Amino acid sequence: MLSLQRNQALAVRLLDTTAALGQLPYRRVLDDDEPVAMLLGTARHGALVDALTGDMSPDDRHAFRQGGVALAGWQRRVFRNALGDFAASQRLGEPIPHDALSANLAELGRLLSLTPPALDLLDIGIRSGSDEMLLKIRSPFIQHGLEKSALDFQHLLERLLGCDLSEVQALIYPRGQLVYSGLINPRDDPKELDDLNLSMDLASALLTPRFDFERVFAPFFNKAPSSRLTLHDYDWLGGVIDLARRLLAGTGCAGIRPPQLLLHGMTGTGKSELARVLAAAVGADAFAIADGNLKGEPYERADRLRAAKIAHSALADHARALLVFDEAEAVLTPAPSLTEPEKRQKGWLNEFLERARLPCIWIANGIGSVDAAYLRRFDLVIDVTVPPCTARRRIAADALGPFSLCDTFLDRVAEQPSITPAELARTRDALYALGDQAQPAEDAALVLANGSRGVARQALDPRPGYRLPAFDIDCINCELDLSQLLDSLRRLDEARLCFHGPPGTGKTALARHIAYRLDRELVTVQASDWLSPWVGQTEQRIRQSFNEAARQRRVLLIDEADTFLRDRQLGTQSWETSHVNELLKCLEDARSIVIFATNAFETLDPAALRRFDVKTALKPMRADQRRRMLRVVLSGNKCDTNLSKRAAARIDGLQEVTGGDYAAALRHVWITGGELNRDTLIDALAREVDARALNHRHSHIGFIG
């Protein structure tokens, strides 16, 4: 509760200062519903009115009440004497016992090393915002201040607060104690004390009976929850994570500024979790900067910076504090136009990054629009990429392990790069919420299928039907030793491969297998991903794909490569040549593993051929591979794998059979309602071969040049 004596003492100070300045209008003093009457009470106010207007006629008294004319000199003396008498009667000049607000402000001042004038100004702001009388009394004082110059206004505050001019300037200017710490935030002008922009949440917390650290600072920062992960769970990011740990571990060394780290990457990759893991790894207490008030309303840019300022001040003496600033792009991205307050914010943020007293991990989903002036001030910028397949498998097992999901399901989850650690955690929580009613595999597939990226349900829980087994490298008919190729690629960070051959021979499947064995994400690019109607944008997208692949150590697959690498001599438009030129340049500069797949090798631009490190043709299966594939397919669908002499002869007699033919044959048997066995599968394969032969003959009917 607020002390009536303290509120009265403040009211007397405000009224006395306003009267001394000659800016107190008659109406404020004479009207019964104005704050002077509320302060003095009926009897004292009536006596004061008589003393000020006793010689006036009723008409003059009414005119003065309605006008904005200020008290004359003698009237100001009478009024101030009346205030003095009132203060003496209420013992307002004697030490007044602390109330809850003054006690809490004293504790806040101790934590933030605030000066007495700073606490006094906060006291005025909070009390006048909680008391109608004080708020009315403050208005004429502020109005007078706004009509004066900044220096004149500082002299007004000097008189009100009873301190030196230098102390006033140390409070309200951009680098002053209250503004720089974030406790007040005047908008455009350091004179705007009619709106200190005090946090209502902070004011409410300081009005409580006793000081509670967590409650007072809850609008600005809070203790981050601990993480269940360890640095081992982020080992796919390489040595940069250990470097980050060592930088943070060095916090506190004399003369060394605490490190500022920036984590960025697509949503859901575990950046926030990583920040807490790093804090735990160095024995620090992580405090998250708030992104909204206690009502759940999101903060604007200035409010988030204020929260960071207050956290920085409140935790400065906390030996193990580490700040975590999530969604940091909101403050790191430059404003469209810099107003004076935004210039001050930018200056403060630059200084914060350069002279911080606390380590801070900043988190953003992207840094493309981040101001370069900020980027260069970070000690380490870490791209938190999508985990590779093996890491995703481990994360999936950790998150969903308690629900006894089969290895096959976890493998399918790991094969989906769009499923992030955050979505797996959300799925785990959903399964726990379902309790005994949970059907783990079905429910997990539904939750993941309806996640933020909507992974296809059938990718996790395939539709009914006969299934093609997992990729078998021994069924690829290729002149290369693919095992040796994989061994070589493991030692390399870059290579340019070209797989060519008829459709269905396994070019895409082989690229996927290579990425899996290298434990890298495969990114497939097709014409629709790059082509744009806008001049130059296609080239930009091509360059961006190569840069992203290098930065995130991805395997880049350009499917149907002949679309973009077609011989320039065959082009009819200038933009076709431009696309080929850009792709050739990117191919030459590639710093990742890039795989081109094409069915039309003969149409590629000759300049592309010398840029490929490996060019190899994938051909239809040999007879031994056809038999092997037949047995693998039958076994995977729990069918008899024994081949009679007649069946072996039939499969040996089929020519130009590819892996794609087996997939089509399985769909044919399933859709036509047939039972899968060696004979129905061979029959379906024969139909695929015959259909292709018929299509080939029809494509040659007509004039032959």
XYZ file of C-alpha atoms in Angstrom:
705
model
C 0.000 0.000 0.000
C 1.082 3.602 -0.630
C 1.571 5.862 2.364
C -0.864 8.817 2.430
C 1.822 10.948 4.058
C 4.312 10.202 1.290
C 1.742 10.970 -1.396
C 0.848 14.236 0.360
C 4.503 15.209 0.688
C 5.012 14.634 -3.034
C 1.876 16.626 -3.861
C 3.156 19.562 -1.803
C 6.533 19.464 -3.607
C 4.921 19.415 -7.042
C 2.452 22.211 -6.234
C 5.074 24.370 -4.540
C 7.491 24.034 -7.463
C 4.731 24.761 -9.976
C 3.593 27.832 -8.041
C 7.153 29.094 -7.682
C 7.513 28.878 -11.465
C 4.443 31.107 -11.899
C 2.617 28.466 -13.909
C -0.275 27.569 -11.597
C -3.609 28.809 -13.047
C -6.422 30.076 -10.848
C -8.732 27.260 -11.907
C -6.346 24.621 -10.505
C -6.338 26.376 -7.116
C -9.929 27.610 -6.821
C -12.139 24.797 -8.146
C -13.483 22.313 -5.630
C -12.877 19.325 -7.909
C -9.228 20.181 -8.603
C -6.276 18.486 -6.822
C -5.532 21.402 -4.464
C -8.940 20.958 -2.869
C -8.403 17.205 -2.751
C -5.100 17.735 -0.940
C -6.011 20.460 1.562
C -9.519 19.387 2.441
C -12.702 21.476 2.437
C -11.957 23.830 5.360
C -8.364 24.698 4.403
C -9.270 25.044 0.748
C -12.146 27.402 1.557
C -9.851 29.607 3.638
C -7.270 29.662 0.836
C -9.879 30.670 -1.750
C -11.059 33.506 0.477
C -7.487 34.712 0.992
C -6.826 34.743 -2.754
C -10.140 36.178 -3.988
C -11.645 38.009 -1.000
C -11.431 41.443 -2.676
C -12.830 40.235 -6.042
C -16.383 40.682 -7.205
C -18.354 37.482 -7.935
C -18.049 38.158 -11.682
C -14.274 38.604 -11.485
C -13.953 35.476 -9.368
C -15.945 33.485 -11.936
C -13.838 34.872 -14.806
C -10.630 33.930 -13.055
C -11.936 30.438 -12.383
C -12.663 29.898 -16.085
C -9.467 31.374 -17.494
C -5.929 30.074 -17.716
C -4.415 33.131 -15.964
C -1.667 32.242 -13.508
C -1.517 33.393 -9.907
C -0.002 36.802 -9.372
C 3.147 37.208 -7.318
C 1.423 37.981 -4.002
C -1.064 35.181 -4.624
C 1.759 32.706 -5.183
C 3.210 33.687 -1.806
C -0.152 33.205 -0.127
C -0.587 29.837 -1.787
C 2.894 28.591 -0.889
C 2.418 29.715 2.721
C -0.826 27.729 2.820
C 1.046 24.673 1.517
C 3.703 25.150 4.191
C 1.072 25.329 6.927
C -0.547 22.164 5.604
C 2.800 20.340 5.466
C 3.587 21.359 9.046
C 0.204 20.202 10.287
C 0.696 16.805 8.676
C 4.339 16.573 9.765
C 5.429 16.199 6.143
C 8.761 17.821 6.861
C 9.762 15.081 9.289
C 11.192 11.712 8.218
C 8.264 9.639 6.968
C 8.335 5.873 7.489
C 8.923 3.843 4.330
C 5.919 2.408 2.583
C 6.045 -0.638 0.276
C 7.016 1.391 -2.806
C 9.828 3.320 -1.152
C 11.216 0.143 0.419
C 11.102 -1.705 -2.888
C 12.683 1.225 -4.705
C 15.496 1.239 -2.156
C 16.176 -2.443 -2.913
C 16.013 -1.763 -6.656
C 18.467 1.094 -6.161
C 20.841 -1.209 -4.312
C 20.742 -3.805 -7.111
C 21.179 -1.295 -9.925
C 23.360 1.230 -8.057
C 20.806 4.025 -8.576
C 21.382 7.486 -7.106
C 18.862 9.107 -4.723
C 17.616 11.527 -7.446
C 17.058 8.553 -9.764
C 14.974 6.793 -7.114
C 13.126 10.033 -6.433
C 12.170 10.431 -10.091
C 10.993 6.816 -10.280
C 8.995 7.378 -7.107
C 7.276 10.404 -8.684
C 6.508 8.503 -11.868
C 5.033 5.450 -10.132
C 3.092 7.325 -7.431
C 1.575 9.836 -9.830
C 0.535 6.996 -12.114
C -1.273 5.301 -9.219
C -2.924 8.347 -7.623
C -5.456 10.582 -9.398
C -4.586 13.627 -7.313
C -0.867 13.372 -8.030
C -1.473 12.819 -11.714
C -3.567 16.017 -11.911
C -0.993 17.998 -9.957
C 1.836 16.841 -12.231
C 0.150 18.088 -15.415
C 0.723 21.873 -15.062
C 4.314 21.257 -14.001
C 4.912 19.204 -17.140
C 3.068 21.688 -19.329
C 5.382 24.414 -18.119
C 8.382 22.204 -18.848
C 7.292 21.493 -22.390
C 7.090 25.213 -23.139
C 10.696 25.746 -22.086
C 14.023 24.759 -23.584
C 15.683 21.484 -22.604
C 18.081 23.362 -20.299
C 15.247 25.293 -18.627
C 13.410 22.039 -18.066
C 16.482 20.497 -16.476
C 16.533 23.427 -14.040
C 12.911 22.660 -13.169
C 13.816 19.072 -12.373
C 16.836 20.302 -10.430
C 14.478 22.275 -8.180
C 11.905 19.503 -7.885
C 14.427 16.760 -7.083
C 16.658 18.945 -4.933
C 19.858 17.988 -6.740
C 22.527 19.531 -8.969
C 22.000 20.116 -12.677
C 24.692 17.567 -13.527
C 22.779 14.922 -11.576
C 19.588 15.713 -13.505
C 21.402 15.319 -16.816
C 22.838 12.025 -15.609
C 19.285 10.747 -15.230
C 17.243 11.726 -18.276
C 19.672 11.961 -21.172
C 20.184 8.965 -23.537
C 23.381 7.949 -21.766
C 21.919 8.862 -18.391
C 21.432 6.299 -15.656
C 17.672 5.752 -15.922
C 17.451 5.831 -19.713
C 20.571 3.778 -20.367
C 19.477 1.131 -17.863
C 16.045 0.930 -19.534
C 14.014 1.906 -16.443
C 12.541 4.924 -18.244
C 12.249 5.399 -21.966
C 11.232 8.932 -23.062
C 10.053 8.799 -26.649
C 11.597 11.596 -28.673
C 12.527 14.394 -26.277
C 14.352 14.145 -22.928
C 11.759 16.634 -21.585
C 8.827 14.281 -22.079
C 8.265 13.417 -18.441
C 4.524 13.464 -19.049
C 5.189 9.969 -20.358
C 8.206 8.373 -18.685
C 7.159 5.202 -20.490
C 7.641 3.256 -17.300
C 6.795 -0.404 -17.587
C 3.375 -0.957 -16.028
C 4.451 -4.470 -15.076
C 7.491 -3.070 -13.265
C 5.409 -0.445 -11.479
C 2.900 -3.090 -10.359
C 5.671 -5.336 -9.040
C 7.209 -2.462 -7.060
C 3.854 -1.702 -5.451
C 3.664 -5.151 -3.851
C 4.257 -5.528 -0.070
C 7.793 -6.918 -0.378
C 10.532 -6.935 -2.979
C 10.560 -10.121 -5.056
C 13.485 -10.281 -7.515
C 11.808 -12.682 -9.940
C 8.502 -10.820 -9.934
C 10.074 -7.370 -10.302
C 12.142 -8.414 -13.310
C 9.724 -10.953 -14.825
C 8.581 -8.426 -17.485
C 12.181 -8.198 -18.720
C 13.953 -11.527 -18.226
C 13.510 -14.879 -16.567
C 15.591 -17.911 -15.693
C 15.733 -20.216 -18.715
C 14.761 -23.857 -18.138
C 17.515 -26.438 -18.139
C 18.062 -28.616 -21.206
C 17.914 -32.390 -21.419
C 20.466 -32.366 -24.257
C 24.257 -32.152 -24.197
C 26.903 -30.841 -26.567
C 27.190 -34.368 -27.939
C 23.697 -33.957 -29.392
C 25.041 -31.134 -31.585
C 28.193 -32.880 -32.765
C 27.116 -32.557 -36.410
C 27.995 -28.841 -36.194
C 31.654 -29.733 -35.817
C 34.411 -27.945 -33.941
C 32.634 -24.587 -33.890
C 30.528 -25.768 -30.935
C 33.586 -26.544 -28.853
C 35.004 -23.160 -29.857
C 31.803 -21.512 -28.584
C 32.107 -23.438 -25.317
C 35.711 -22.345 -24.835
C 34.853 -18.714 -25.570
C 32.069 -18.752 -22.982
C 34.258 -20.599 -20.481
C 36.739 -17.721 -20.672
C 34.140 -15.226 -19.421
C 35.415 -13.307 -16.424
C 39.037 -13.080 -17.466
C 40.390 -9.690 -16.479
C 40.253 -7.112 -19.247
C 38.392 -9.375 -21.699
C 34.922 -8.410 -22.836
C 32.388 -11.241 -22.339
C 31.724 -12.951 -25.692
C 28.680 -12.205 -27.859
C 27.559 -15.201 -29.952
C 24.979 -15.297 -32.738
C 23.160 -18.546 -33.573
C 21.093 -18.590 -36.753
C 19.298 -21.147 -38.879
C 15.861 -22.274 -39.952
C 13.151 -22.555 -37.314
C 13.071 -25.679 -35.184
C 16.713 -26.731 -35.572
C 17.358 -26.423 -31.832
C 19.021 -23.005 -31.562
C 17.320 -22.040 -28.296
C 18.066 -25.460 -26.862
C 21.694 -25.140 -27.950
C 22.004 -21.827 -26.102
C 20.891 -23.515 -22.873
C 23.203 -26.477 -23.558
C 26.177 -24.119 -23.952
C 25.235 -22.333 -20.724
C 25.103 -25.640 -18.851
C 28.401 -26.745 -20.388
C 30.227 -23.778 -18.826
C 28.274 -23.785 -15.551
C 26.389 -20.567 -16.319
C 22.834 -19.570 -15.414
C 20.939 -18.732 -18.605
C 18.467 -15.838 -18.456
C 16.105 -15.344 -21.400
C 15.247 -11.802 -22.482
C 11.443 -11.429 -22.466
C 9.637 -10.982 -25.779
C 6.313 -9.859 -24.304
C 4.704 -8.427 -21.189
C 2.963 -10.363 -18.440
C -0.358 -10.085 -20.300
C 1.126 -11.990 -23.220
C 1.262 -8.946 -25.499
C 4.367 -8.958 -27.747
C 7.030 -6.330 -27.260
C 7.995 -3.851 -29.922
C 11.624 -3.289 -30.880
C 12.173 -0.554 -28.255
C 10.589 -2.668 -25.508
C 12.848 -5.631 -26.253
C 15.905 -3.411 -26.115
C 14.653 -2.013 -22.824
C 14.311 -5.560 -21.474
C 17.904 -6.295 -22.530
C 19.111 -3.085 -20.870
C 17.415 -3.908 -17.582
C 18.682 -7.504 -17.639
C 22.179 -6.232 -18.312
C 21.957 -3.861 -15.350
C 20.196 -6.188 -12.907
C 22.478 -9.170 -13.553
C 25.765 -7.289 -13.926
C 27.059 -8.587 -10.585
C 25.800 -12.129 -11.133
C 29.031 -14.081 -11.552
C 27.479 -16.865 -13.665
C 24.800 -15.004 -15.636
C 24.480 -15.563 -19.392
C 21.820 -13.725 -21.408
C 19.842 -15.420 -24.187
C 18.205 -13.055 -26.692
C 15.843 -15.110 -28.880
C 14.132 -13.772 -32.037
C 16.968 -11.249 -32.184
C 16.388 -10.304 -35.825
C 13.633 -8.007 -34.520
C 16.303 -5.672 -33.122
C 19.272 -6.545 -35.351
C 17.444 -5.664 -38.577
C 17.743 -1.944 -39.393
C 14.561 0.120 -39.252
C 13.255 1.480 -42.603
C 13.981 5.037 -41.470
C 16.039 6.048 -38.453
C 14.227 8.468 -36.141
C 16.066 10.023 -33.228
C 14.956 7.324 -30.761
C 15.981 4.594 -33.226
C 19.384 6.229 -33.663
C 19.786 6.134 -29.887
C 18.727 2.479 -29.848
C 21.252 1.614 -32.544
C 23.988 3.452 -30.676
C 23.144 1.655 -27.456
C 23.081 -1.739 -29.179
C 26.447 -1.150 -30.834
C 27.908 -0.176 -27.479
C 26.226 -3.136 -25.790
C 27.890 -5.526 -28.242
C 31.271 -3.868 -27.862
C 31.349 -3.223 -24.112
C 29.017 -5.828 -22.672
C 29.554 -6.843 -19.079
C 27.704 -10.132 -19.553
C 28.036 -12.894 -22.170
C 25.026 -13.120 -24.440
C 23.827 -15.635 -27.012
C 21.691 -14.004 -29.688
C 19.356 -16.211 -31.734
C 17.876 -15.447 -35.161
C 16.164 -17.472 -37.871
C 18.137 -15.684 -40.562
C 20.864 -13.073 -40.870
C 20.288 -11.924 -44.442
C 18.740 -8.652 -43.284
C 20.856 -8.124 -40.166
C 22.708 -4.807 -40.099
C 26.360 -5.360 -41.055
C 27.401 -2.984 -38.273
C 26.010 -5.467 -35.766
C 27.316 -8.616 -37.451
C 30.933 -7.539 -37.276
C 30.653 -7.058 -33.521
C 29.820 -10.687 -32.763
C 32.686 -12.869 -31.632
C 31.254 -15.970 -33.300
C 28.399 -16.517 -35.762
C 27.165 -20.130 -35.920
C 24.909 -21.512 -38.613
C 22.761 -24.143 -36.855
C 21.944 -26.408 -39.772
C 19.426 -29.219 -40.058
C 20.866 -32.317 -38.325
C 22.133 -35.031 -40.685
C 20.349 -38.360 -40.882
C 22.327 -40.143 -38.153
C 21.853 -37.246 -35.759
C 18.143 -37.094 -36.589
C 17.905 -40.820 -35.883
C 19.545 -40.350 -32.483
C 17.348 -37.350 -31.636
C 14.229 -39.254 -32.713
C 15.217 -42.220 -30.560
C 15.830 -39.968 -27.540
C 12.554 -38.085 -27.979
C 10.289 -41.017 -28.871
C 12.184 -43.880 -27.257
C 9.861 -44.210 -24.226
C 6.972 -45.164 -26.523
C 8.449 -48.405 -27.894
C 8.319 -47.333 -31.533
C 9.871 -49.792 -33.940
C 13.245 -49.122 -35.571
C 11.621 -48.929 -39.004
C 9.432 -46.008 -37.929
C 12.385 -44.172 -36.362
C 14.373 -44.752 -39.553
C 11.572 -43.194 -41.612
C 11.479 -40.192 -39.271
C 15.252 -39.764 -39.637
C 14.915 -39.774 -43.422
C 12.794 -36.604 -43.314
C 15.064 -33.528 -43.005
C 12.016 -31.298 -42.562
C 11.280 -32.916 -39.174
C 13.164 -30.765 -36.679
C 14.154 -31.480 -33.062
C 11.471 -29.036 -31.927
C 8.766 -30.986 -33.754
C 9.994 -34.257 -32.250
C 9.782 -32.687 -28.781
C 6.241 -31.518 -29.554
C 5.336 -35.035 -30.696
C 6.770 -36.506 -27.492
C 4.656 -34.133 -25.383
C 1.539 -35.026 -27.391
C 2.084 -38.750 -26.822
C 2.570 -38.157 -23.098
C -0.663 -36.140 -23.037
C -2.551 -38.989 -24.719
C -1.354 -41.372 -22.015
C -2.938 -44.822 -22.097
C -5.008 -43.870 -25.133
C -1.954 -43.362 -27.289
C -1.316 -45.463 -30.376
C 2.304 -44.379 -30.618
C 3.163 -45.033 -34.265
C -0.168 -43.851 -35.695
C -0.450 -40.823 -33.393
C 3.181 -39.793 -33.878
C 2.752 -39.980 -37.652
C -0.386 -37.824 -37.454
C 1.255 -35.198 -35.243
C 4.329 -34.977 -37.473
C 2.232 -34.957 -40.651
C 0.322 -31.950 -39.318
C 3.387 -30.079 -38.103
C 4.670 -26.753 -39.310
C 6.205 -28.318 -42.425
C 3.557 -30.965 -42.995
C 5.753 -33.953 -43.888
C 3.825 -36.393 -46.036
C 2.015 -38.947 -43.877
C 2.870 -41.771 -46.248
C 6.570 -41.002 -45.779
C 6.191 -42.103 -42.162
C 3.380 -44.596 -42.534
C 3.395 -45.731 -46.188
C 0.114 -46.469 -47.898
C -0.928 -50.100 -48.208
C 0.690 -51.899 -51.078
C 3.659 -53.992 -52.098
C 6.861 -52.232 -51.171
C 10.140 -51.770 -52.963
C 12.938 -52.699 -50.534
C 15.695 -50.385 -49.405
C 18.304 -49.273 -51.902
C 20.722 -52.064 -52.915
C 23.939 -50.681 -54.359
C 24.760 -54.087 -55.882
C 21.788 -53.678 -58.220
C 23.271 -50.550 -59.842
C 24.856 -51.336 -63.194
C 27.714 -48.901 -63.319
C 31.266 -49.046 -64.624
C 32.606 -47.408 -61.442
C 33.519 -49.119 -58.212
C 30.855 -47.366 -56.146
C 32.272 -48.512 -52.801
C 35.614 -46.937 -53.672
C 33.814 -43.781 -54.840
C 32.087 -43.521 -51.442
C 35.397 -43.963 -49.622
C 36.893 -41.133 -51.661
C 33.931 -38.816 -51.099
C 34.206 -39.302 -47.334
C 37.642 -37.696 -47.468
C 36.478 -34.792 -49.627
C 34.385 -31.722 -48.977
C 33.761 -31.113 -52.657
C 33.211 -33.104 -55.838
C 31.269 -32.695 -59.084
C 29.612 -35.876 -60.352
C 27.461 -36.533 -63.384
C 25.202 -39.615 -63.504
C 23.559 -40.209 -66.839
C 21.523 -42.968 -68.362
C 17.974 -44.080 -69.208
C 15.094 -43.323 -66.805
C 14.773 -45.686 -63.847
C 18.413 -46.800 -63.753
C 18.878 -45.378 -60.229
C 20.536 -41.988 -60.699
C 18.437 -40.232 -58.065
C 18.464 -43.264 -55.763
C 22.264 -43.443 -55.982
C 22.542 -39.724 -55.132
C 20.282 -40.278 -52.127
C 22.388 -43.261 -51.047
C 25.606 -41.244 -51.316
C 24.156 -38.461 -49.125
C 22.972 -41.031 -46.584
C 26.331 -42.796 -46.416
C 28.121 -39.455 -46.061
C 25.630 -38.407 -43.361
C 24.731 -35.238 -45.207
C 21.422 -33.739 -46.161
C 20.437 -34.179 -49.811
C 18.875 -31.139 -51.443
C 17.241 -31.816 -54.795
C 16.814 -28.943 -57.233
C 14.566 -29.030 -60.271
C 13.735 -26.482 -62.939
C 10.751 -25.091 -61.014
C 13.007 -24.265 -58.061
C 15.262 -21.999 -60.099
C 13.312 -20.597 -63.029
C 11.936 -17.084 -62.591
C 10.276 -14.665 -65.032
C 12.335 -11.809 -63.608
C 15.611 -10.843 -65.228
C 18.583 -12.072 -63.218
C 16.588 -13.853 -60.523
C 17.158 -17.330 -61.951
C 20.896 -16.737 -61.843
C 20.586 -15.510 -58.242
C 18.714 -18.652 -57.244
C 21.335 -20.865 -58.874
C 24.136 -19.097 -57.016
C 22.181 -19.209 -53.739
C 21.659 -22.982 -53.996
C 25.381 -23.592 -54.436
C 26.297 -21.202 -51.615
C 23.790 -22.804 -49.238
C 25.048 -26.289 -50.084
C 28.631 -25.269 -49.331
C 27.739 -23.432 -46.136
C 25.651 -26.267 -44.719
C 27.753 -29.143 -46.152
C 24.854 -30.526 -48.143
C 24.857 -32.833 -51.149
C 23.275 -30.878 -53.984
C 21.408 -32.903 -56.624
C 20.441 -31.144 -59.859
C 17.827 -33.425 -61.361
C 17.107 -33.323 -65.105
C 20.340 -31.355 -65.481
C 19.945 -31.083 -69.236
C 17.243 -28.475 -68.588
C 19.945 -26.037 -67.484
C 23.122 -27.353 -69.088
C 21.794 -27.741 -72.614
C 24.330 -27.009 -75.332
C 24.359 -23.228 -75.836
C 24.569 -23.751 -79.568
C 21.029 -25.135 -79.438
C 19.619 -22.169 -77.490
C 17.313 -19.655 -79.121
C 17.000 -17.086 -76.337
C 19.704 -14.977 -74.658
C 18.475 -15.889 -71.171
C 19.107 -19.577 -71.927
C 22.775 -18.797 -72.498
C 22.853 -16.675 -69.341
C 21.482 -19.557 -67.257
C 24.066 -21.996 -68.635
C 26.891 -19.512 -68.060
C 25.899 -18.987 -64.431
C 25.570 -22.714 -63.774
C 28.945 -23.425 -65.374
C 30.577 -20.763 -63.185
C 28.918 -22.143 -60.035
C 29.923 -25.662 -61.007
C 33.532 -24.613 -61.416
C 33.528 -22.780 -58.057
C 31.540 -25.460 -56.192
C 32.703 -26.107 -52.641
C 30.369 -28.990 -51.890
C 29.411 -32.348 -53.367
C 27.260 -31.655 -56.422
C 25.551 -34.390 -58.440
C 23.997 -33.835 -61.846
C 21.498 -36.411 -63.105
C 20.338 -36.465 -66.719
C 18.654 -38.736 -69.244
C 20.077 -36.706 -72.134
C 23.830 -36.637 -71.647
C 24.434 -36.035 -75.329
C 22.666 -32.623 -75.185
C 24.859 -31.174 -72.428
C 27.031 -28.184 -73.213
C 30.585 -29.376 -74.023
C 31.994 -26.860 -71.519
C 30.218 -28.692 -68.716
C 31.912 -32.007 -69.384
C 35.393 -30.875 -68.377
C 34.015 -29.465 -65.120
C 32.731 -32.838 -63.915
C 35.221 -34.788 -61.805
C 33.337 -38.022 -62.505
C 31.061 -38.847 -65.418
C 29.495 -42.283 -65.373
C 26.647 -43.991 -67.178
C 24.045 -45.986 -65.264
C 22.671 -48.784 -67.416
C 19.774 -51.242 -67.211
C 20.463 -54.237 -64.958
C 22.550 -57.213 -65.923
C 20.956 -60.668 -65.707
C 22.514 -61.446 -62.313
C 21.272 -58.098 -60.974
C 17.761 -58.743 -62.273
C 17.652 -62.069 -60.406
C 19.079 -60.459 -57.259
C 16.522 -57.681 -57.374
C 13.701 -60.156 -57.938
C 14.668 -62.117 -54.818
C 15.123 -58.931 -52.729
C 11.671 -57.663 -53.726
C 9.970 -60.979 -53.030
C 11.749 -61.332 -49.682
C 10.844 -57.801 -48.629
C 7.179 -58.590 -49.258
C 7.391 -61.957 -47.474
C 7.021 -64.058 -50.641
C 8.764 -67.266 -51.726
C 12.148 -66.361 -53.220
C 12.911 -69.697 -54.915
C 13.247 -69.393 -58.699
C 12.349 -72.303 -60.923
C 14.404 -72.855 -64.064
C 11.523 -71.444 -66.112
C 11.298 -68.313 -63.898
C 15.065 -67.822 -64.030
C 15.024 -68.176 -67.820
C 12.180 -65.658 -68.100
C 13.919 -63.036 -65.957
C 17.199 -63.618 -67.817
C 15.405 -63.156 -71.120
C 14.030 -59.711 -70.238
C 16.244 -56.966 -71.599
C 16.651 -53.332 -70.563
C 15.049 -53.840 -67.131
C 15.667 -51.045 -64.591
C 14.985 -50.557 -60.901
C 12.179 -48.200 -61.848
C 10.499 -51.091 -63.697
C 10.346 -53.112 -60.464
C 8.591 -50.211 -58.672
C 6.066 -49.857 -61.518
C 5.510 -53.616 -61.625
C 4.731 -53.748 -57.904
C 2.164 -50.970 -58.249
C 0.572 -52.793 -61.203
C 0.174 -56.040 -59.256
C -1.262 -54.230 -56.248
C -3.762 -52.062 -58.139
C -5.014 -54.893 -60.338
C -5.654 -56.990 -57.233
C -3.180 -59.702 -58.081
C -1.278 -61.820 -55.585
C 2.408 -61.048 -55.533
C 4.660 -63.985 -56.361
C 7.585 -64.633 -58.698
C 5.352 -65.245 -61.734
C 3.046 -62.227 -61.317
C 6.050 -60.004 -60.723
C 7.869 -61.292 -63.838
C 4.655 -60.874 -65.868
C 4.375 -57.257 -64.725
C 8.032 -56.619 -65.531
C 7.503 -57.993 -69.023
C 4.583 -55.587 -69.520
C 6.817 -52.656 -68.524
C 9.508 -53.721 -71.029
C 6.936 -54.206 -73.820
C 5.307 -50.826 -73.121
C 8.651 -49.057 -73.317
C 9.544 -50.828 -76.570
C 6.184 -49.818 -78.085
C 6.692 -46.226 -77.004
C 10.181 -46.262 -78.513
C 8.880 -47.484 -81.883
C 6.144 -44.844 -81.999
C 8.622 -42.084 -81.281
C 10.435 -42.885 -84.556
C 7.403 -42.816 -86.870
C 7.502 -39.888 -89.339
C 10.086 -38.254 -91.511
C 13.658 -39.205 -90.802
C 16.283 -36.543 -91.569
